Short mmCIF file of C-alpha atoms and ligand atoms in Angstrom, two decimals:
data_model
loop_
_atom_site.label_atom_id
_atom_site.label_comp_id
_atom_site.label_asym_id
_atom_site.label_seq_id
_atom_site.Cartn_x
_atom_site.Cartn_y
_atom_site.Cartn_z
CA UNK A 589 13.02 19.31 2.98
CA UNK A 590 13.89 19.22 -0.67
CA UNK A 591 15.22 15.97 -2.04
CA UNK A 592 16.39 17.44 -5.32
CA UNK A 593 17.50 21.05 -4.72
CA UNK A 594 18.88 21.38 -8.23
CA UNK A 595 18.56 17.83 -9.46
CA UNK A 596 18.19 17.27 -13.16
CA UNK A 597 14.91 15.74 -14.26
CA UNK A 598 16.52 12.98 -16.33
CA UNK A 599 18.56 9.93 -15.43
CA UNK A 600 21.44 11.33 -17.48
CA UNK A 601 22.05 14.10 -14.97
CA UNK A 602 25.05 14.35 -12.67
CA UNK A 603 24.80 12.32 -9.48
CA UNK A 604 24.20 14.54 -6.48
CA UNK A 605 24.30 11.87 -3.81
CA UNK A 606 27.47 11.05 -1.95
CA UNK A 607 27.55 7.32 -1.08
CA UNK A 608 29.78 5.53 -3.54
CA UNK A 609 27.22 3.39 -5.30
CA UNK A 610 26.21 3.10 -8.93
CA UNK A 611 23.70 0.32 -9.33
CA UNK A 612 20.61 -0.11 -7.17
CA UNK A 613 18.51 -3.28 -7.51
CA UNK A 614 14.93 -3.14 -6.31
CA UNK A 615 12.93 -6.35 -5.91
CA UNK A 616 9.22 -5.76 -6.58
CA UNK A 617 7.45 -3.40 -8.99
CA UNK A 618 4.55 -2.76 -6.63
CA UNK A 619 3.76 0.78 -5.50
CA UNK A 620 6.70 0.92 -3.09
CA UNK A 621 9.35 -0.47 -5.44
CA UNK A 622 8.31 1.85 -8.25
CA UNK A 623 8.08 4.93 -6.02
CA UNK A 624 11.57 4.44 -4.57
CA UNK A 625 12.91 3.72 -8.07
CA UNK A 626 11.59 7.09 -9.27
CA UNK A 627 13.08 8.89 -6.25
CA UNK A 628 16.53 7.25 -6.57
CA UNK A 629 16.63 7.66 -10.33
CA UNK A 630 16.33 11.39 -9.79
CA UNK A 631 19.51 11.28 -7.74
CA UNK A 632 21.32 9.88 -10.76
CA UNK A 633 21.65 6.23 -9.74
CA UNK A 634 21.37 3.33 -12.17
CA UNK A 635 18.12 1.89 -10.79
CA UNK A 636 16.86 -1.52 -11.95
CA UNK A 637 13.55 -3.01 -10.80
CA UNK A 638 12.96 -6.79 -10.83
CA UNK A 639 9.38 -8.07 -10.68
CA UNK A 640 8.12 -11.65 -10.57
CA UNK A 641 4.89 -10.95 -12.52
CA UNK A 642 5.06 -11.66 -16.24
CA UNK A 643 3.15 -8.53 -17.16
CA UNK A 644 1.36 -5.56 -15.61
CA UNK A 645 -2.22 -6.77 -15.60
CA UNK A 646 -5.26 -4.68 -14.59
CA UNK A 647 -5.57 -6.21 -11.12
CA UNK A 648 -6.07 -5.04 -7.55
CA UNK A 649 -8.87 -3.02 -6.06
CA UNK A 650 -9.28 0.62 -5.20
CA UNK A 651 -7.22 2.33 -2.57
CA UNK A 652 -7.47 5.62 -0.73
CA UNK A 653 -4.67 8.15 -0.94
CA UNK A 654 -4.48 10.16 2.27
CA UNK A 655 -2.87 13.59 2.82
CA UNK A 656 0.50 12.24 4.01
CA UNK A 657 0.77 9.83 1.06
CA UNK A 658 -0.09 12.59 -1.40
CA UNK A 659 2.43 14.97 0.21
CA UNK A 660 5.20 12.42 -0.32
CA UNK A 661 4.17 11.38 -3.84
CA UNK A 662 4.28 15.03 -4.86
CA UNK A 663 7.71 15.40 -3.27
CA UNK A 664 8.99 12.39 -5.24
CA UNK A 665 7.56 13.64 -8.52
CA UNK A 666 6.12 17.15 -8.45
CA UNK A 667 2.67 17.22 -10.06
CA UNK A 668 2.05 13.49 -9.85
CA UNK A 669 -0.74 14.07 -7.29
CA UNK A 670 -2.69 15.97 -9.95
CA UNK A 671 -2.19 13.15 -12.51
CA UNK A 672 -3.44 10.62 -9.96
CA UNK A 673 -6.40 12.80 -9.07
CA UNK A 674 -7.35 13.00 -12.76
CA UNK A 675 -7.09 9.23 -13.08
CA UNK A 676 -9.05 8.48 -9.88
CA UNK A 677 -11.71 10.29 -7.90
CA UNK A 678 -11.61 13.18 -5.46
CA UNK A 679 -14.03 12.16 -2.69
CA UNK A 680 -16.58 14.80 -1.77
CA UNK A 681 -18.93 12.74 0.42
CA UNK A 682 -18.71 9.61 2.53
CA UNK A 683 -21.89 7.53 2.80
CA UNK A 684 -22.70 4.95 5.47
CA UNK A 685 -25.25 2.31 4.38
CA UNK A 686 -26.89 -0.70 5.99
CA UNK A 687 -26.65 -4.10 4.35
CA UNK A 688 -29.85 -3.46 2.41
CA UNK A 689 -28.06 -0.58 0.70
CA UNK A 690 -30.11 2.10 2.52
CA UNK A 691 -28.36 5.31 3.54
CA UNK A 692 -27.79 5.72 7.28
CA UNK A 693 -25.62 8.84 7.19
CA UNK A 694 -23.65 11.06 4.81
CA UNK A 695 -20.71 13.30 5.67
CA UNK A 696 -18.80 15.82 3.57
CA UNK A 697 -15.14 14.92 3.00
CA UNK A 698 -14.09 18.56 2.74
CA UNK A 699 -12.25 18.32 6.09
CA UNK A 700 -9.33 16.65 4.29
CA UNK A 701 -8.66 19.68 2.12
CA UNK A 702 -9.63 22.18 4.83
CA UNK A 703 -7.55 20.69 7.61
CA UNK A 704 -4.70 18.90 5.85
CA UNK A 705 -4.45 20.79 2.59
CA UNK A 706 -4.88 17.67 0.46
CA UNK A 707 -8.03 15.97 -0.83
CA UNK A 708 -9.05 12.37 -0.20
CA UNK A 709 -8.43 10.47 -3.45
CA UNK A 710 -9.61 7.00 -4.39
CA UNK A 711 -7.79 5.32 -7.25
CA UNK A 712 -7.43 1.91 -8.88
CA UNK A 713 -4.26 0.19 -7.59
CA UNK A 714 -3.35 -0.83 -11.13
CA UNK A 715 -3.66 2.72 -12.52
CA UNK A 716 -1.40 4.01 -9.76
CA UNK A 717 1.12 1.29 -10.61
CA UNK A 718 0.96 2.37 -14.27
CA UNK A 719 1.43 6.07 -13.42
CA UNK A 720 4.51 5.29 -11.31
CA UNK A 721 5.94 2.85 -13.89
CA UNK A 722 5.57 5.49 -16.62
CA UNK A 723 8.10 7.67 -14.75
CA UNK A 724 10.84 5.07 -15.39
CA UNK A 725 12.55 3.97 -18.61
CA UNK A 726 10.76 0.71 -19.57
CA UNK A 727 14.11 -1.07 -20.00
CA UNK A 728 14.82 -0.54 -16.27
CA UNK A 729 11.81 -2.66 -15.24
CA UNK A 730 12.49 -6.38 -15.61
CA UNK A 731 9.36 -8.54 -15.58
CA UNK A 732 9.38 -12.30 -15.03
CA UNK A 733 12.23 -12.02 -12.51
CA UNK A 734 11.22 -13.99 -9.42
CA UNK A 735 13.86 -13.36 -6.77
CA UNK A 736 14.97 -16.41 -4.78
CA UNK A 737 17.52 -14.79 -2.48
CA UNK A 738 20.80 -12.90 -2.25
CA UNK A 739 24.33 -13.01 -0.85
CA UNK A 740 26.47 -10.00 -0.01
CA UNK A 741 30.08 -9.16 0.77
CA UNK A 742 31.87 -5.89 1.44
CA UNK A 743 31.84 -4.89 -2.22
CA UNK A 744 28.48 -5.91 -3.65
CA UNK A 745 25.26 -7.93 -3.43
CA UNK A 746 24.58 -10.92 -5.70
CA UNK A 747 20.89 -11.50 -6.36
CA UNK A 748 19.46 -14.81 -7.53
CA UNK A 749 16.36 -15.44 -9.64
CA UNK A 750 14.28 -18.36 -10.80
CA UNK A 751 15.23 -19.20 -14.43
CA UNK A 752 17.25 -15.99 -14.91
CA UNK A 753 20.95 -15.20 -14.58
CA UNK A 754 22.04 -13.71 -11.24
CA UNK A 755 22.85 -10.01 -11.13
CA UNK A 756 25.03 -7.88 -8.87
CA UNK A 757 24.33 -4.45 -7.41
CA UNK A 758 25.80 -2.01 -4.90
CA UNK A 759 22.54 -1.69 -3.01
CA UNK A 760 19.53 -4.02 -2.75
CA UNK A 761 16.07 -2.83 -1.70
CA UNK A 762 13.50 -5.48 -0.84
CA UNK A 763 10.14 -3.99 -1.88
CA UNK A 764 8.64 -7.42 -2.41
CA UNK A 765 5.60 -7.17 -0.20
CA UNK A 766 4.29 -8.93 2.88
CA UNK A 767 5.75 -12.33 1.91
CA UNK A 768 9.14 -10.78 1.11
CA UNK A 769 11.93 -13.17 0.14
CA UNK A 770 14.48 -10.46 0.95
CA UNK A 771 13.08 -10.15 4.49
CA UNK A 772 13.16 -13.92 4.88
CA UNK A 773 16.90 -14.01 4.08
CA UNK A 774 17.64 -10.85 6.10
CA UNK A 775 15.47 -11.43 9.19
CA UNK A 776 13.88 -14.87 8.82
CA UNK A 777 10.80 -14.18 10.92
CA UNK A 778 8.54 -16.69 9.18
CA UNK A 779 5.03 -16.22 7.89
CA UNK A 780 2.81 -13.14 8.39
CA UNK A 781 0.30 -13.06 11.28
CA UNK A 782 -3.30 -13.82 10.28
CA UNK A 783 -5.62 -11.22 11.81
CA UNK A 784 -8.83 -13.25 11.68
CA UNK A 785 -10.58 -11.87 8.62
CA UNK A 786 -10.65 -12.53 4.88
CA UNK A 787 -10.82 -9.95 2.10
CA UNK A 788 -12.25 -9.97 -1.43
CA UNK A 789 -11.74 -7.02 -3.77
CA UNK A 790 -12.11 -6.00 -7.37
CA UNK A 791 -12.75 -3.18 -9.82
CA UNK A 792 -15.67 -3.27 -12.27
CA UNK A 793 -17.50 -1.03 -14.69
CA UNK A 794 -21.26 -1.52 -14.51
CA UNK A 795 -24.56 0.30 -14.16
CA UNK A 796 -25.27 0.81 -10.45
CA UNK A 797 -27.06 3.24 -8.19
CA UNK A 798 -25.18 2.66 -4.95
CA UNK A 799 -22.40 5.13 -5.53
CA UNK A 800 -22.78 8.57 -7.07
CA UNK A 801 -19.85 10.55 -8.48
CA UNK A 802 -17.55 11.76 -5.70
CA UNK A 803 -18.89 9.32 -3.11
CA UNK A 804 -17.09 6.77 -0.98
CA UNK A 805 -19.45 4.17 0.53
CA UNK A 806 -19.20 1.97 3.58
CA UNK A 807 -21.72 -0.83 4.12
CA UNK A 808 -21.88 -2.11 7.70
CA UNK A 809 -23.03 -5.71 8.14
CA UNK A 810 -22.77 -8.11 11.05
CA UNK A 811 -19.09 -9.15 11.45
CA UNK A 812 -18.64 -8.12 7.83
CA UNK A 813 -18.52 -4.92 5.79
CA UNK A 814 -18.00 -3.61 2.28
CA UNK A 815 -16.25 -0.51 0.97
CA UNK A 816 -17.44 1.02 -2.31
CA UNK A 817 -14.98 3.29 -4.06
CA UNK A 818 -15.17 5.37 -7.21
CA UNK A 819 -11.85 4.84 -8.96
CA UNK A 820 -12.38 7.05 -12.01
CA UNK A 821 -13.59 6.70 -15.58
CA UNK A 822 -16.86 5.05 -14.48
CA UNK A 823 -15.10 2.18 -12.68
CA UNK A 824 -15.97 1.31 -9.12
CA UNK A 825 -14.21 -0.94 -6.66
CA UNK A 826 -15.88 -3.11 -4.06
CA UNK A 827 -13.97 -4.53 -1.14
CA UNK A 828 -15.76 -7.07 1.08
CA UNK A 829 -14.30 -8.19 4.39
CA UNK A 830 -15.54 -10.76 6.89
CA UNK A 831 -14.44 -12.30 10.18
CA UNK A 832 -13.27 -15.85 9.59
CA UNK A 833 -11.56 -18.21 12.03
CA UNK A 834 -9.55 -19.81 9.22
CA UNK A 835 -7.80 -18.39 6.19
CA UNK A 836 -8.33 -21.23 3.71
CA UNK A 837 -8.38 -19.96 0.13
CA UNK A 838 -10.95 -21.04 -2.49
CA UNK A 839 -9.96 -23.70 -5.02
CA UNK A 840 -10.85 -21.62 -8.08
CA UNK A 841 -12.32 -18.33 -9.29
CA UNK A 842 -15.91 -19.63 -9.38
CA UNK A 843 -15.65 -20.65 -5.73
CA UNK A 844 -14.25 -17.23 -4.80
CA UNK A 845 -17.30 -15.51 -6.24
CA UNK A 846 -19.83 -17.96 -4.82
CA UNK A 847 -18.28 -17.60 -1.36
CA UNK A 848 -18.93 -13.85 -1.39
CA UNK A 849 -22.47 -14.33 -2.74
CA UNK A 850 -23.17 -16.92 -0.05
CA UNK A 851 -21.93 -14.60 2.68
CA UNK A 852 -24.09 -11.69 1.49
CA UNK A 853 -27.16 -13.77 0.63
CA UNK A 854 -29.33 -11.70 3.01
CA UNK A 855 -28.01 -8.34 1.76
CA UNK A 856 -30.11 -6.00 -0.40
CA UNK A 857 -30.43 -6.65 -4.14
CA UNK A 858 -28.33 -3.68 -5.35
CA UNK A 859 -25.36 -4.97 -3.37
CA UNK A 860 -25.81 -8.57 -4.47
CA UNK A 861 -26.20 -7.39 -8.07
CA UNK A 862 -22.84 -5.68 -7.86
CA UNK A 863 -21.09 -8.93 -6.94
CA UNK A 864 -23.16 -10.88 -9.49
CA UNK A 865 -22.03 -8.46 -12.22
CA UNK A 866 -18.34 -9.09 -11.41
CA UNK A 867 -16.32 -11.57 -13.46
CA UNK A 868 -15.18 -14.29 -11.02
CA UNK A 869 -11.57 -14.16 -12.31
CA UNK A 870 -11.38 -10.48 -11.39
CA UNK A 871 -12.04 -11.01 -7.66
CA UNK A 872 -8.89 -11.08 -5.53
CA UNK A 873 -9.29 -13.20 -2.38
CA UNK A 874 -6.81 -13.06 0.48
CA UNK A 875 -6.27 -13.29 4.22
CA UNK A 876 -5.81 -10.04 6.16
CA UNK A 877 -2.36 -10.22 7.77
CA UNK A 878 0.36 -8.09 9.32
CA UNK A 879 3.66 -8.68 11.09
CA UNK A 880 5.07 -7.59 14.43
CA UNK A 881 7.18 -4.40 14.01
CA UNK A 882 10.93 -4.91 13.59
CA UNK A 883 13.74 -3.04 15.35
CA UNK A 884 15.96 -3.09 12.25
CA UNK A 885 15.35 -3.38 8.50
CA UNK A 886 18.87 -3.36 7.09
CA UNK A 887 22.14 -5.25 7.00
CA UNK A 888 25.21 -4.19 5.02
CA UNK A 889 24.02 -3.24 1.53
CA UNK A 890 20.46 -4.53 1.88
CA UNK A 891 17.33 -2.88 3.24
CA UNK A 892 13.53 -3.23 3.19
CA UNK A 893 10.71 -0.90 2.26
CA UNK A 894 6.90 -0.85 2.33
CA UNK A 895 5.06 -4.07 3.15
CA UNK A 896 8.33 -6.00 3.22
CA UNK A 897 9.44 -3.79 6.13
CA UNK A 898 6.20 -2.96 7.97
CA UNK A 899 3.11 -4.83 6.73
CA UNK A 900 0.09 -3.53 8.57
CA UNK A 901 -3.60 -4.24 9.02
CA UNK A 902 -5.56 -2.20 6.47
CA UNK A 903 -7.79 -0.55 9.12
CA UNK A 904 -6.24 2.92 8.88
CA UNK A 905 -5.50 2.84 5.14
CA UNK A 906 -1.81 3.60 5.64
CA UNK A 907 -0.22 0.62 3.79
CA UNK A 908 0.53 2.44 0.54
CA UNK A 909 0.57 5.93 2.09
CA UNK A 910 3.33 5.11 4.60
CA UNK A 911 5.21 3.30 1.83
CA UNK A 912 5.43 6.54 -0.19
CA UNK A 913 6.96 8.16 2.89
CA UNK A 914 9.56 5.35 3.00
CA UNK A 915 10.40 5.84 -0.68
CA UNK A 916 11.05 9.55 -0.36
CA UNK A 917 12.91 9.32 2.95
CA UNK A 918 15.18 6.48 1.80
CA UNK A 919 16.23 8.58 -1.21
CA UNK A 920 16.62 11.64 0.99
CA UNK A 921 18.93 9.71 3.36
CA UNK A 922 21.09 8.72 0.39
CA UNK A 923 21.24 12.34 -0.74
CA UNK A 924 22.61 13.36 2.67
CA UNK A 925 24.96 10.54 3.77
CA UNK A 926 28.57 9.85 2.93
CA UNK A 927 28.25 6.05 2.89
CA UNK A 928 25.66 3.28 2.67
CA UNK A 929 25.76 2.45 6.38
CA UNK A 930 25.09 6.04 7.36
CA UNK A 931 22.25 6.34 4.83
CA UNK A 932 20.55 3.12 5.95
CA UNK A 933 21.01 3.91 9.62
CA UNK A 934 19.39 7.34 9.14
CA UNK A 935 16.60 5.73 7.10
CA UNK A 936 15.79 3.38 9.97
CA UNK A 937 15.95 6.17 12.54
CA UNK A 938 13.49 8.23 10.51
CA UNK A 939 11.13 5.42 9.58
CA UNK A 940 10.97 2.70 12.22
CA UNK A 941 9.51 4.71 15.16
CA UNK A 942 6.78 6.18 12.93
CA UNK A 943 5.80 2.98 11.14
CA UNK A 944 5.83 1.07 14.45
CA UNK A 945 3.16 3.42 15.80
CA UNK A 946 1.08 3.05 12.63
CA UNK A 947 1.48 -0.75 12.57
CA UNK A 948 0.43 -1.11 16.22
CA UNK A 949 -2.50 1.24 15.90
CA UNK A 950 -3.68 -0.41 12.69
CA UNK A 951 -3.68 -3.82 14.42
CA UNK A 952 -5.77 -2.39 17.29
CA UNK A 953 -8.09 -0.62 14.85
CA UNK A 954 -8.75 -3.78 12.87
CA UNK A 955 -11.19 -5.35 15.32
CA UNK A 956 -13.19 -2.16 15.64
CA UNK A 957 -14.65 -2.83 12.21
CA UNK A 958 -16.49 -5.87 13.46
CA UNK A 959 -17.40 -4.64 16.90
CA UNK A 960 -20.95 -3.99 18.08
CA UNK A 961 -19.64 -1.38 20.53
CA UNK A 962 -17.31 0.76 18.44
CA UNK A 963 -17.22 3.55 20.98
CA UNK A 964 -15.85 1.30 23.75
CA UNK A 965 -13.34 -0.15 21.31
CA UNK A 966 -12.22 3.31 20.18
CA UNK A 967 -11.65 4.26 23.79
CA UNK A 968 -9.60 1.11 24.35
CA UNK A 969 -7.53 1.91 21.27
CA UNK A 970 -6.91 5.47 22.45
CA UNK A 971 -5.85 4.28 25.93
CA UNK A 972 -3.48 1.65 24.53
CA UNK A 973 -1.89 3.94 21.99
CA UNK A 974 -1.95 7.06 24.20
CA UNK A 975 -3.26 9.17 21.31
CA UNK A 976 -6.86 10.22 20.74
CA UNK A 977 -8.28 9.61 17.25
CA UNK A 978 -7.92 13.28 16.42
CA UNK A 979 -4.35 13.46 17.71
CA UNK A 980 -3.44 10.39 15.71
CA UNK A 981 -5.05 11.66 12.50
CA UNK A 982 -3.32 15.04 12.81
CA UNK A 983 0.01 13.33 13.48
CA UNK A 984 -0.41 10.90 10.56
CA UNK A 985 -1.82 13.30 7.94
CA UNK A 986 0.30 16.36 8.74
CA UNK A 987 3.58 14.51 8.10
CA UNK A 988 5.56 16.46 5.52
CA UNK A 989 8.62 15.76 3.34
C1 FAD B 1952 -1.38 -7.13 -7.25
C2 FAD B 1952 -1.60 -6.28 -6.01
C3 FAD B 1952 -2.81 -5.62 -5.84
C4 FAD B 1952 -3.01 -4.83 -4.70
N1 FAD B 1952 -4.21 -4.19 -4.58
C5 FAD B 1952 -4.41 -3.38 -3.52
C6 FAD B 1952 -5.63 -2.68 -3.36
O1 FAD B 1952 -6.50 -2.77 -4.21
N2 FAD B 1952 -5.82 -1.90 -2.27
C7 FAD B 1952 -4.84 -1.78 -1.33
O2 FAD B 1952 -5.04 -1.04 -0.35
N3 FAD B 1952 -3.68 -2.43 -1.42
C8 FAD B 1952 -3.43 -3.23 -2.48
N4 FAD B 1952 -2.24 -3.92 -2.59
C9 FAD B 1952 -1.26 -3.80 -1.50
C10 FAD B 1952 -0.59 -2.45 -1.46
O3 FAD B 1952 -0.04 -2.16 -2.72
C11 FAD B 1952 0.52 -2.48 -0.42
O4 FAD B 1952 -0.05 -2.75 0.83
C12 FAD B 1952 1.26 -1.17 -0.26
O5 FAD B 1952 1.12 -0.33 -1.36
C13 FAD B 1952 2.75 -1.43 -0.07
O6 FAD B 1952 3.30 -1.73 -1.33
P1 FAD B 1952 4.59 -2.58 -1.55
O7 FAD B 1952 5.14 -2.13 -2.86
O8 FAD B 1952 5.47 -2.55 -0.36
O9 FAD B 1952 4.09 -4.08 -1.67
P2 FAD B 1952 3.20 -4.75 -2.78
O10 FAD B 1952 2.19 -3.82 -3.30
O11 FAD B 1952 2.72 -6.04 -2.22
O12 FAD B 1952 4.22 -5.06 -3.99
C14 FAD B 1952 5.20 -6.08 -3.92
C15 FAD B 1952 5.64 -6.40 -5.34
O13 FAD B 1952 6.72 -7.31 -5.28
C16 FAD B 1952 6.49 -8.37 -6.19
N5 FAD B 1952 7.19 -9.56 -5.66
C17 FAD B 1952 6.86 -10.30 -4.58
N6 FAD B 1952 7.75 -11.28 -4.39
C18 FAD B 1952 8.67 -11.17 -5.38
C19 FAD B 1952 9.83 -11.91 -5.72
N7 FAD B 1952 10.23 -12.99 -5.01
N8 FAD B 1952 10.56 -11.52 -6.79
C20 FAD B 1952 10.19 -10.43 -7.54
N9 FAD B 1952 9.06 -9.72 -7.27
C21 FAD B 1952 8.32 -10.07 -6.20
C22 FAD B 1952 4.98 -8.51 -6.23
O14 FAD B 1952 4.52 -9.17 -7.40
C23 FAD B 1952 4.55 -7.05 -6.17
O15 FAD B 1952 4.50 -6.46 -7.44
C24 FAD B 1952 -2.00 -4.72 -3.70
C25 FAD B 1952 -0.79 -5.39 -3.88
C26 FAD B 1952 -0.56 -6.16 -5.03
C27 FAD B 1952 0.77 -6.85 -5.21
#
């Protein structure tokens, strides 16, 4: 389906969409908020994005863009997949290593292109954020706007910020992540669910021999693992995860780094060197969490998107990829409906069944990482979700705009 059959490529163009709204406020300039802003801007709306961060800093780790995510990014902004590919890395080989850094197995990644007509791309989260932000007029992105809540009536939504004047809009999209304030006001379902493991991730540029160009590495430890991703321009990302009964955060950056080094004290030198070479302040520590799927994401003039709507365990790598689907489909629903209620109802009908399946399967998949008997666990996952791994992958990756 084509979101913009004859849509102009600038914000000045005539509005093609039917619901009677002018101004759209989006809370959060993460990947989801920016992607939906680009899609709605193309329909001619006045789209304003409000972000709590004071600036766009080079943070985050590497992430994998999968065929469905790339399909939808390209539908939002034709050609953007190529820009992202040039900024990141097209994976040609996946490499499994033991915790000494020795290769156990390598596999070609050509099946992505062969079977799903898209490559597997690894990219720095921050670069992707920059690429999406560059599609919007800078004056439409408002930094240092921490949203505190909203109120709505039949005519508009009033949105409140810390130390900033309130604003009004015709439509409010909460794209403010797993700890969403908009979701808290809308649904009020409390804190995310801790899934029993902690994560540490970063991007660095350094001399290393663990990852050649085009490779994606996975290091299997005991109740712990590390991903190694090429994210372009000589930068690599490491992501270390470990089972942990509690989710207490470190007191400061130095403690974050020493925690990782302590955990991997018996790992091989090349892996320890990688962590040693990382500036402590650059390592992002956090608990791995999700939430139970919701039956509804919207009320009146307010809806949710991305992690605010369906935060999921990272096991299947669909967090950002399914969020790009949301962004395109929300805009598409607005291009087809005659009023806000119809658009949001169609958005939920299109999105909730699919993201519920992905959320549930991701939660089941999470424990497989740490298991000693992955085959038995895979079988359990297939029985519970009634889809084999291959059926699931085809279903997830073949999804088209
Ligand atoms: C800094 C950062 C780094 C990340 N790095 C990675 C990574 O390396 N690999 C990976 O797989 N995933 C990463 N993620 C998560 C990943 O982006 C999401 O899982 C997925 O893309 C869904 O995106 P989202 O836009 O829904 O949520 P998010 O990416 O979480 O974005 C939410 C945005 O809303 C902003 N926000 C939150 N609360 C408020 C508020 N009250 N008022 C205004 N703004 C608010 C946040 O600052 C953030 O910019 C990262 C997220 C963030 C925020």
